[in-house]
Coordinates of N, CA and C and ligand atoms in Angstrom, one line a residue:
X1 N -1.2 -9.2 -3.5 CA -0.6 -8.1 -4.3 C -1.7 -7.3 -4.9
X2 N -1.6 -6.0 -5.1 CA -2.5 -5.5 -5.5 C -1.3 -4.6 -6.6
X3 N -2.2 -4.0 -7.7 CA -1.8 -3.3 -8.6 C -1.7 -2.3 -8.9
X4 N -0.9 -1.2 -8.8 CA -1.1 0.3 -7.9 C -0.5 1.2 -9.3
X5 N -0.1 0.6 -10.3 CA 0.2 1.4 -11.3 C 0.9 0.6 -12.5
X6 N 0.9 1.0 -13.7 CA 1.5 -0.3 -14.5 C 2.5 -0.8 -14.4
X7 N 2.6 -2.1 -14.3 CA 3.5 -3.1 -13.9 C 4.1 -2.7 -12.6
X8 N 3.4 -2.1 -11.7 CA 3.7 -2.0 -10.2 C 2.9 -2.6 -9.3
X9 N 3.1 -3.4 -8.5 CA 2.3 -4.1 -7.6 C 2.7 -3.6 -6.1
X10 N 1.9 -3.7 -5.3 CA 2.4 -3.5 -3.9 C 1.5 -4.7 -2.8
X11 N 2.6 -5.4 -2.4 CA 2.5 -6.5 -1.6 C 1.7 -6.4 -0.3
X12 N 0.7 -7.0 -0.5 CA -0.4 -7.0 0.5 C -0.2 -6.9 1.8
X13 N -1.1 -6.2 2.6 CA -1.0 -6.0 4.0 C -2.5 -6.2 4.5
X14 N -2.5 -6.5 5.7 CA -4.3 -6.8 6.4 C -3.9 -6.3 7.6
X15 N -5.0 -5.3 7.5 CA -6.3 -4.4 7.0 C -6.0 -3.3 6.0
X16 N -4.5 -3.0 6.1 CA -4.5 -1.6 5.8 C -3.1 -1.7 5.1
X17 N -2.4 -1.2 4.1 CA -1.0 -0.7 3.6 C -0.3 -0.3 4.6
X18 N 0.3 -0.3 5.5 CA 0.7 0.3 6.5 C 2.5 1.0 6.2
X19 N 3.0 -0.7 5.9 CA 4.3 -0.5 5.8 C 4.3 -1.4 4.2
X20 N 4.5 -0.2 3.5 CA 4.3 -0.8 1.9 C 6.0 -1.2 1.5
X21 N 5.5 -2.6 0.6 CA 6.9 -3.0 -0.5 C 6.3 -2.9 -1.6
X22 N 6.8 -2.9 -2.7 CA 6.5 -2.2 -3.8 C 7.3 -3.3 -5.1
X23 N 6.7 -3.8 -5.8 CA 7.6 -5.0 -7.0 C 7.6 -4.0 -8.1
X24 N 8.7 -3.9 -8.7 CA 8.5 -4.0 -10.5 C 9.1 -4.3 -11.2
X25 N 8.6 -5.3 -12.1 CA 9.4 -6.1 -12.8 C 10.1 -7.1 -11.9
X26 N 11.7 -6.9 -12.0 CA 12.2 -7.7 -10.9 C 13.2 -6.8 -9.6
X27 N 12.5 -5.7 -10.1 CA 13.3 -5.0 -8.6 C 12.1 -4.7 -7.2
X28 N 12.4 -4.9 -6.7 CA 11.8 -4.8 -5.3 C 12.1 -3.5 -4.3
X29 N 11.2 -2.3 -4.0 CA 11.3 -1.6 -3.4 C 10.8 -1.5 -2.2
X30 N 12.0 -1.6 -1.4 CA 12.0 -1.2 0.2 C 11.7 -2.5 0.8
X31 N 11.9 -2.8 2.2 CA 11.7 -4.2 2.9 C 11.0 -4.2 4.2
X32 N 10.1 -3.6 4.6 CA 9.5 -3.2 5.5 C 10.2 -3.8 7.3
X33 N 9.2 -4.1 8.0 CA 10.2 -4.5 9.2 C 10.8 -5.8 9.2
X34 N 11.6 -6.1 10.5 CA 11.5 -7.3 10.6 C 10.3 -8.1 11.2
X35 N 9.0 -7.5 11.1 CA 7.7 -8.5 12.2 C 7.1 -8.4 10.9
X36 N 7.2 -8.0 9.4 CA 6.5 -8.5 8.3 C 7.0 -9.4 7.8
X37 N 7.7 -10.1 8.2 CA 8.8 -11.3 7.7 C 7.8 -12.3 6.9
X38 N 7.0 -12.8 8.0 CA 6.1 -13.8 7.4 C 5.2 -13.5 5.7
X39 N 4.5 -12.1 6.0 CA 3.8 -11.5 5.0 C 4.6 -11.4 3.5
X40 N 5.9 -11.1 4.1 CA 6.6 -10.1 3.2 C 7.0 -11.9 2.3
X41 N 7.5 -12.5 2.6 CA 8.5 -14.0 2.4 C 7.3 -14.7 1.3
X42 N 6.0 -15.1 2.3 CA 5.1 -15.4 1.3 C 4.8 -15.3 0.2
X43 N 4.8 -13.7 0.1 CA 4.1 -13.3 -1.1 C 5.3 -13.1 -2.4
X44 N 6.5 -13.2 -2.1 CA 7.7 -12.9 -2.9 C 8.1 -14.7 -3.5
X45 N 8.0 -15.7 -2.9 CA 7.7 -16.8 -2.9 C 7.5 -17.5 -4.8
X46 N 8.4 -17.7 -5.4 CA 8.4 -17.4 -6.7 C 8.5 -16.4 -7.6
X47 N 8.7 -15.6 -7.1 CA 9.3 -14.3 -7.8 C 10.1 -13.8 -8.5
X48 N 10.9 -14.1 -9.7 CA 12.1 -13.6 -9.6 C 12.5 -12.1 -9.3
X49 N 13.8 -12.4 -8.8 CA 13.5 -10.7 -8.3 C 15.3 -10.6 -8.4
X50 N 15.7 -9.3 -8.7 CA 17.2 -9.4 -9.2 C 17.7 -7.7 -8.6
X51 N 17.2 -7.5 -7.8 CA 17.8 -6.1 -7.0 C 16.6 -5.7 -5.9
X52 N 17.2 -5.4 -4.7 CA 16.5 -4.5 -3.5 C 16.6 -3.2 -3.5
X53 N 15.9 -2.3 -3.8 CA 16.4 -1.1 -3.8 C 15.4 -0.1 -2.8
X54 N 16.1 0.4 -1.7 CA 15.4 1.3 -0.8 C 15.0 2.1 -1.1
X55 N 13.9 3.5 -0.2 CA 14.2 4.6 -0.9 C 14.6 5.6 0.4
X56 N 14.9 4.6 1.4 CA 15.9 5.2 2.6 C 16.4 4.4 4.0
X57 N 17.0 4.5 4.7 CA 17.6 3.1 5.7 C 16.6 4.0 7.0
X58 N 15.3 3.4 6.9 CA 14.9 3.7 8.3 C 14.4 2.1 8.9
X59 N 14.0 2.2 9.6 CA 13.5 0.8 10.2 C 12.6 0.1 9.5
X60 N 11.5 0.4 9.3 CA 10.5 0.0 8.8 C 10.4 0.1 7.5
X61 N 11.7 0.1 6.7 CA 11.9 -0.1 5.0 C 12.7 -0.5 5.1
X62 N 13.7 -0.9 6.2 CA 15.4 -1.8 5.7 C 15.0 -3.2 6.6
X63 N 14.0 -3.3 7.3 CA 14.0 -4.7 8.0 C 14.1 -6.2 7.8
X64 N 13.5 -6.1 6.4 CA 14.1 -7.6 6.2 C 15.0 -7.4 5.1
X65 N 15.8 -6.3 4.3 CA 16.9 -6.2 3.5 C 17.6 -7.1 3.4
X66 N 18.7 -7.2 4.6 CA 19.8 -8.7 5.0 C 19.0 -10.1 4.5
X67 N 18.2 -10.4 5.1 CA 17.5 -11.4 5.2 C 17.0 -11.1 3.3
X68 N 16.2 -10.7 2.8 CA 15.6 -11.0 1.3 C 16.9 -10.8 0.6
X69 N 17.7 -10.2 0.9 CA 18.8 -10.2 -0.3 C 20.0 -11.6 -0.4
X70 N 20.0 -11.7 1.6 CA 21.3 -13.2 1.5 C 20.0 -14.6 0.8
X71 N 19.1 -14.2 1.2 CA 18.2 -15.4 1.0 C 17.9 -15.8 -0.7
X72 N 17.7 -14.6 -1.4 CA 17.8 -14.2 -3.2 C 18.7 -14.4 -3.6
X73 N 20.0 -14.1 -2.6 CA 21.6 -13.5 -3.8 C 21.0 -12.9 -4.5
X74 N 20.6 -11.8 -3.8 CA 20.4 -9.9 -4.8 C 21.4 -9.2 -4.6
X75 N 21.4 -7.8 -5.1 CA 22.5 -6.9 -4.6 C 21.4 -6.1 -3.9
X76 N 21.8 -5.2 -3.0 CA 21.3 -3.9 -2.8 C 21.6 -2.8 -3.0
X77 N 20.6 -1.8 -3.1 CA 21.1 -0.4 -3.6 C 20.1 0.7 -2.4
X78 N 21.0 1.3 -1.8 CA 20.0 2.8 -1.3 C 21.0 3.8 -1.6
X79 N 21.0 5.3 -1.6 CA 21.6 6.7 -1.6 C 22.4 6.5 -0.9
X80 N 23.5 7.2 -1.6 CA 25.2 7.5 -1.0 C 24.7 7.9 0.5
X81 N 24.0 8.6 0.9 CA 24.1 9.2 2.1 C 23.0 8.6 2.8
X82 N 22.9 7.6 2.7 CA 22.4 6.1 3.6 C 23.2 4.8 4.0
X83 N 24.1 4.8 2.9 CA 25.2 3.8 3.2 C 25.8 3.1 4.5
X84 N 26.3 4.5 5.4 CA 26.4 4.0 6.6 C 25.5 3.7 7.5
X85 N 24.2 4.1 7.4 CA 23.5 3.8 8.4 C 23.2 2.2 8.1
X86 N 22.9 1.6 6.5 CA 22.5 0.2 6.5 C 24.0 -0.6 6.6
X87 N 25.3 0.0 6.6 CA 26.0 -1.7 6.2 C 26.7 -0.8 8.1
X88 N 25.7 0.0 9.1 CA 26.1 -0.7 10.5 C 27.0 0.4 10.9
X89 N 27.4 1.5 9.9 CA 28.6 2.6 10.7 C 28.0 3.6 11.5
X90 N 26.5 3.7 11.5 CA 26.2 4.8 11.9 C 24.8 4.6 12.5
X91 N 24.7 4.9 13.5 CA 23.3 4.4 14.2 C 21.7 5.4 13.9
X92 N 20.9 4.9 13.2 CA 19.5 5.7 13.1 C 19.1 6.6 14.2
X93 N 19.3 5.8 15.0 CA 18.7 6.4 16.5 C 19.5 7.3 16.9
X94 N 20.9 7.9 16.5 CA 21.7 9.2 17.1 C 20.7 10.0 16.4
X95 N 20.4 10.3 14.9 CA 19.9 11.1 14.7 C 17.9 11.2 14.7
X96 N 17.1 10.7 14.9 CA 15.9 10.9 15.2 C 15.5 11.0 16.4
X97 N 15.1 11.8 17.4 CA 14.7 12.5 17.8 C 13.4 11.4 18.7
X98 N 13.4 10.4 18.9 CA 12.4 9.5 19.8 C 12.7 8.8 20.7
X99 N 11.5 9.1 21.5 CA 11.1 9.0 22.9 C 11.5 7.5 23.4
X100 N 12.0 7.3 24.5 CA 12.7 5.5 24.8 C 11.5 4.5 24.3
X101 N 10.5 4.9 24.5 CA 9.1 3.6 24.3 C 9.3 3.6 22.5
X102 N 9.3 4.1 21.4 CA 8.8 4.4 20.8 C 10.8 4.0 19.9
X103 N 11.4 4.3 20.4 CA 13.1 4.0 20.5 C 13.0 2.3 20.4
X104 N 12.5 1.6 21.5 CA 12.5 0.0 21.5 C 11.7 -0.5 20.8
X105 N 10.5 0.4 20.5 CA 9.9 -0.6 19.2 C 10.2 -0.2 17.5
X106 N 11.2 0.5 17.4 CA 11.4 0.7 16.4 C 13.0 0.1 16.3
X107 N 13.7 -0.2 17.3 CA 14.5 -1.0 17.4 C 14.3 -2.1 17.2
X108 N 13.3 -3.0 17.4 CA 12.6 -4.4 17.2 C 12.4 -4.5 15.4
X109 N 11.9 -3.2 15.0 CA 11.9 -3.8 13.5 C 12.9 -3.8 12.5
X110 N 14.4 -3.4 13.5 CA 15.2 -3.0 12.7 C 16.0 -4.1 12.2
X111 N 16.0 -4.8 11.1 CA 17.1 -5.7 10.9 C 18.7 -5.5 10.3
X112 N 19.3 -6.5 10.3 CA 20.8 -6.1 10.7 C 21.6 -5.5 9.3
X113 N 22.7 -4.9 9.3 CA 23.7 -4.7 8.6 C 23.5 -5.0 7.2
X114 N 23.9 -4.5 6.7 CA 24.3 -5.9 4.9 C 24.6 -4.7 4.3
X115 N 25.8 -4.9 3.3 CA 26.4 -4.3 2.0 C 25.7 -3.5 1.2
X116 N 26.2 -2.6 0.8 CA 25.0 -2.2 -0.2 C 26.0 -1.8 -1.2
X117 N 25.6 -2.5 -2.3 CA 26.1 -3.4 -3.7 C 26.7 -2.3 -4.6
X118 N 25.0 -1.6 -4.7 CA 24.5 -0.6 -5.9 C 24.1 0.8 -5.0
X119 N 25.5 1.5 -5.0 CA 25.6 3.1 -4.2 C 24.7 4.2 -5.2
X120 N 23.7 4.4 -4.9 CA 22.7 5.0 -5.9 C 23.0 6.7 -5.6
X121 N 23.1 7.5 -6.9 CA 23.4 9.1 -6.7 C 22.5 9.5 -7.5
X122 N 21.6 10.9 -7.6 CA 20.8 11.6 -8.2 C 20.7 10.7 -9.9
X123 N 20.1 10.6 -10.5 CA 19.8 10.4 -11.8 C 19.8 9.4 -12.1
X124 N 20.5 8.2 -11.6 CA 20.6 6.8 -11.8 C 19.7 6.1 -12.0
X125 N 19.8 5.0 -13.2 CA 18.4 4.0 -13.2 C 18.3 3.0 -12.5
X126 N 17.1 2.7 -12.2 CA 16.9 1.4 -11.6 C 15.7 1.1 -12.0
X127 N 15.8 0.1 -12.9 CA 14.5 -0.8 -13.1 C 13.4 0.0 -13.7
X128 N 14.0 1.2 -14.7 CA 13.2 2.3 -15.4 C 12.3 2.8 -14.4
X129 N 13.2 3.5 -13.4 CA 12.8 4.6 -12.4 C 14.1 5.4 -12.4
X130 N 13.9 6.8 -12.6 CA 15.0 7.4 -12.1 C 15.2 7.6 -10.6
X131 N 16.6 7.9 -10.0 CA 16.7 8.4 -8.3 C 16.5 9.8 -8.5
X132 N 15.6 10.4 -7.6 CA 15.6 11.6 -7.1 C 16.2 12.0 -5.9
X133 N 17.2 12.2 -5.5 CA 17.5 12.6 -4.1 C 16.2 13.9 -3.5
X134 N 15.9 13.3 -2.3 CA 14.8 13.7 -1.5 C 15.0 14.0 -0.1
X135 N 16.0 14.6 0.2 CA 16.5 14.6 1.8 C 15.4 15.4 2.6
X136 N 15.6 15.0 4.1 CA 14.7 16.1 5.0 C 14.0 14.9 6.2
X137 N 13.5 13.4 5.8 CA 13.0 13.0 6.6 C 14.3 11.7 6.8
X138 N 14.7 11.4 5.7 CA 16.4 10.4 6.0 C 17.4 11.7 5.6
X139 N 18.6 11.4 5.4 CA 19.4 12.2 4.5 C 19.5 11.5 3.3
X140 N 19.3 10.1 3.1 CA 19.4 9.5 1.8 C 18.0 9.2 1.4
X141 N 17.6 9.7 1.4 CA 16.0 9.5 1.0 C 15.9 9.6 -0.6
X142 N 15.1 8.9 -1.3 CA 14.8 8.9 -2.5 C 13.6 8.7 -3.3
X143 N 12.9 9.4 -4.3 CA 11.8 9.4 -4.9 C 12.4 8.6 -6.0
X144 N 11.9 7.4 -6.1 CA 12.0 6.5 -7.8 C 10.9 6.8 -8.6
X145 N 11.4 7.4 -10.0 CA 10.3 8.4 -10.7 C 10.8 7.8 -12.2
X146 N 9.2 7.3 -12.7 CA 9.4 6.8 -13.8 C 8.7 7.9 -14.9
X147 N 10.2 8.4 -16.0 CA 9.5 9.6 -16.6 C 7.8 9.1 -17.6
X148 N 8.5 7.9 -18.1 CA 7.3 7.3 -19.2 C 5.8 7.7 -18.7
X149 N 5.5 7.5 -17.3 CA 4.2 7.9 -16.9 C 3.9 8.3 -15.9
X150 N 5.4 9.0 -15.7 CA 5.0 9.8 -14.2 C 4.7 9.2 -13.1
X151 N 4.9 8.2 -12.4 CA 4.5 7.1 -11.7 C 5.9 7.5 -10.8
X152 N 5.4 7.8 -9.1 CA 6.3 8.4 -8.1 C 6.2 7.1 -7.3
X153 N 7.5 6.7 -7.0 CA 7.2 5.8 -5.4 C 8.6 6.4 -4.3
X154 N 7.4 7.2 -3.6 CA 8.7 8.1 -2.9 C 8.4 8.2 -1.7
X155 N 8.6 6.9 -0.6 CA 9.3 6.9 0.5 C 8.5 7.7 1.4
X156 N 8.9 8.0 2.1 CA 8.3 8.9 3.5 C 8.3 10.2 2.9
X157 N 8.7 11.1 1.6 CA 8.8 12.1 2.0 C 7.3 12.8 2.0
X158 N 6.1 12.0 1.6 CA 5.0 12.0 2.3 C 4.1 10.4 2.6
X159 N 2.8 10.4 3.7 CA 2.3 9.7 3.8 C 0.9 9.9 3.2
X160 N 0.1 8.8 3.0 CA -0.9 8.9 2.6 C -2.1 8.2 3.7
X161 N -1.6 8.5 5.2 CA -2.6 7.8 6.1 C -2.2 8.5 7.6
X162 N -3.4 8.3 8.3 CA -3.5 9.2 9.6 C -2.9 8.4 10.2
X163 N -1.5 8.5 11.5 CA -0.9 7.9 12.3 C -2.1 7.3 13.9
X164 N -3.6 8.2 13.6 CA -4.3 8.0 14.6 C -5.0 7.3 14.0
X165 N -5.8 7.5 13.1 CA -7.2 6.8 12.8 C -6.4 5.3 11.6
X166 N -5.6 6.1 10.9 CA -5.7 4.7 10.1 C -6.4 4.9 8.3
X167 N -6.7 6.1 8.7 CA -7.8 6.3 7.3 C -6.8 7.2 6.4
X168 N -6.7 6.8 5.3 CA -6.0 7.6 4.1 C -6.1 9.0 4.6
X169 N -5.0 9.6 4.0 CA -5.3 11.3 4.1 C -3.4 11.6 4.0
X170 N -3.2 12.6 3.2 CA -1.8 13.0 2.9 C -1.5 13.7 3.5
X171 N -0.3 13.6 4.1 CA 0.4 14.1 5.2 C 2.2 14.6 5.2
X172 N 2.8 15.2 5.9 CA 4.2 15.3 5.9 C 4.5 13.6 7.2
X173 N 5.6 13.2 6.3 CA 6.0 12.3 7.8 C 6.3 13.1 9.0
X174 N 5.7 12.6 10.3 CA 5.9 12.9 11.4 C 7.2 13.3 11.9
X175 N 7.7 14.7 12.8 CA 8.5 15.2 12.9 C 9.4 14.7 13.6
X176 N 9.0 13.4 14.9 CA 10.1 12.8 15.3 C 10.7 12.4 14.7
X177 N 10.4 11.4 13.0 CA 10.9 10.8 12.8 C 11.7 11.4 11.5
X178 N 11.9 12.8 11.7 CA 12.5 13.6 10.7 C 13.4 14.2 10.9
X179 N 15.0 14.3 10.7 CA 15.6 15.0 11.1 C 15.6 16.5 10.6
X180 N 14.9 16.7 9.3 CA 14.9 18.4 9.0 C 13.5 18.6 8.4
X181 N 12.4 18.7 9.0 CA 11.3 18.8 8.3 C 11.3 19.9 7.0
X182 N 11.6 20.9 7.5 CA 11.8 22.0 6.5 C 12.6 21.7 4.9
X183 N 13.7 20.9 5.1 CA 14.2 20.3 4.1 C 13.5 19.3 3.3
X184 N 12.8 18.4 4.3 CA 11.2 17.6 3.7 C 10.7 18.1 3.2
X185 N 10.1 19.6 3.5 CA 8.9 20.1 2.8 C 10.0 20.6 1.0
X186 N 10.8 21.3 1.1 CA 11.3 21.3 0.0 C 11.9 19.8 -1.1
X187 N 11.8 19.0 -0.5 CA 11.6 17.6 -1.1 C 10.5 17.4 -1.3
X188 N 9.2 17.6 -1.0 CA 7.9 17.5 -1.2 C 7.7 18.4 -2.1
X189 N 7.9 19.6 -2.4 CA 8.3 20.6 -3.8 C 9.0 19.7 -4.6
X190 N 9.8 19.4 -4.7 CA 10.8 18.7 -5.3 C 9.6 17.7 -5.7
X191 N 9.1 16.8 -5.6 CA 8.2 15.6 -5.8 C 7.1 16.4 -6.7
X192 N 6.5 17.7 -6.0 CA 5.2 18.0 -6.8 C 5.8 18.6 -8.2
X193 N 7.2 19.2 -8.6 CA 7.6 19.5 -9.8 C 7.9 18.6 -10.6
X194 N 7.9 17.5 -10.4 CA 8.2 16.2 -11.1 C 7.0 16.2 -12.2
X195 N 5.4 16.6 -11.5 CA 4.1 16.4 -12.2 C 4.1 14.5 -12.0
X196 N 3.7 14.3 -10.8 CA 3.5 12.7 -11.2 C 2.1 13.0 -11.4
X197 N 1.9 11.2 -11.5 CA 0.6 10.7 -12.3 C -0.1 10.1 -11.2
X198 N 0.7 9.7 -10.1 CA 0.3 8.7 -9.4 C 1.5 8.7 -8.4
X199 N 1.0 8.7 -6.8 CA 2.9 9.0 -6.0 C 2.1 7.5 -5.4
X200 N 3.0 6.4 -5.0 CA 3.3 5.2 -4.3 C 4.0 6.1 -3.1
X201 N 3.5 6.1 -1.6 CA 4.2 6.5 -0.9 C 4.5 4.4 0.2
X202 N 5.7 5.3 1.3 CA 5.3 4.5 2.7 C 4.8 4.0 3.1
X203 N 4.0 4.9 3.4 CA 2.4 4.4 4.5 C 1.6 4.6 3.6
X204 N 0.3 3.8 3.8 CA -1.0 4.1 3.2 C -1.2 3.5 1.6
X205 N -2.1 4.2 1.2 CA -2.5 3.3 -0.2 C -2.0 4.9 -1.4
X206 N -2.1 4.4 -2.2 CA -1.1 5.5 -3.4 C -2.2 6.3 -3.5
X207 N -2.0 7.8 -3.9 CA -2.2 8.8 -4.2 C -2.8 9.5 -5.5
X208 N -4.2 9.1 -5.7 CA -3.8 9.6 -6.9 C -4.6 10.7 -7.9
X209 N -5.2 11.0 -7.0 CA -6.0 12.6 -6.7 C -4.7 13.6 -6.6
X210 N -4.5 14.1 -7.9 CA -3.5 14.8 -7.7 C -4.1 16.5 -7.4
X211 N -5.4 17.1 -7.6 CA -5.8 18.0 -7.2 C -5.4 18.4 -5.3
X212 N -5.9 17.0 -5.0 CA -5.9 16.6 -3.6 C -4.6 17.1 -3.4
X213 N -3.4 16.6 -3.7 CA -2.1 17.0 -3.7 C -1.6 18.2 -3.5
X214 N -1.7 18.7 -4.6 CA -1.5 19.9 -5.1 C -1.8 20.7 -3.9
X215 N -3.3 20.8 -3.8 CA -3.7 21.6 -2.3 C -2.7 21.5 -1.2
X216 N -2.6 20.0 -0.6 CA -1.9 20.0 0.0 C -0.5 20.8 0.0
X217 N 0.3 20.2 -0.9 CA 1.4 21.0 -1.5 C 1.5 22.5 -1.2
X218 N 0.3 22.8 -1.7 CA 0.0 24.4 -1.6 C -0.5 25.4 -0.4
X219 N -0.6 24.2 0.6 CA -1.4 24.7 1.9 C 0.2 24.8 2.9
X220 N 1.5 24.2 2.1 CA 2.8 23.7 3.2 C 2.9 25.1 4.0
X221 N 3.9 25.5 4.8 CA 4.5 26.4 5.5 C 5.6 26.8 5.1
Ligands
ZN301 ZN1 8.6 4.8 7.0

């Protein structure tokens, strides 16, 4: 576990953050695939932990959901307009845009179905984070934004790591895996008016050169 902001930890990964979970306190954000099973189980392993909360149903944040929540007796919570995709009515893959190879391995990390408890809408608390609705790369996509210190942990709507090399660097998520980029980038607006202190994304290690940002921000299309 490493310590990425006050009283936020983010659950180890070797070599790199890749596919980040995020603790605080006792809510747990996002569940990476089902092939972190081992990593993910370990390190939660005494924990108490009393809610899952996503910050969107894509593969590689809802994979072991089912599994850590039947295994806790937690509830879950992601955005109204994710709902069907995790409790099974609506399939990921109609709407993203990827290639059959790239389709079967993201099928592999997807784990199954489960209820979602706690239907989260704009403004709602969770574990002293507010929900931001953030649509563009899910439709239920969400920034959990703690006003006390500005501390962002927001999902894909950006990354903080090269899909080639591996080496930190801020980025929009990749367009396959986006159904409206353009809507992303106005959720990435939406993120930089917040003023965080510090963004916890997806991929990569947190953010916290916010000059760096900013640029970015300011360099969009
Ligand atoms: Zn992701």
């Amino acid at each position: 576990m490493k310590r990425v902001a006050d009283g936020v930890e983010r659950l180890a990964q070797f070599p790199l953050p890749i596919f980040n979970v995020y603790i605080a306190g006792e809510v747990l954000f996002d569940a990476a695939s089902t092939w972190d099973r081992r990593r993910i189980l370990r390190q939660l392993r005494g924990r108490p932990l009393s809610l899952l909360a996503l910050t969107h149903v894509h593969p590689d944040h809802q994979g072991l959901a089912d599994l850590i929540c039947r295994e806790r007796d937690i509830p879950l919570a992601c955005h109204t307009d994710d709902v069907d995709f995790m409790e099974g009515r609506k399939d990921i893959f109609d709407v993203m845009a990827v290639n059959p190879i790239l389709k079967r391995i993201q099928q592999s990390w997807t784990g199954p179905p489960h209820r979602v408890d706690r239907v989260l809408t704009e403004g709602e608390e969770v574990g002293g984070f507010r929900v931001v609705h953030a649509p563009g790369h899910a439709s239920g996509e969400v920034i959990y934004f703690r006003d006390s210190d500005r501390v962002a942990i927001c999902g894909d709507v950006i990354r903080n790591m090269s899909y080639v090399t591996g080496f930190p660097g801020i980025g929009q998520p990749p367009d396959r895996f986006t159904y409206d980029p353009a809507e992303n980038r106005r959720s990435i607006r939406k993120l930089a008016d917040l003023g965080p202190s510090v963004i916890l994304p997806g991929h990569g290690p947190a953010v916290t050169d916010m000059r760096t940002f900013r640029k970015f921000v300011d360099a969009l299309p």
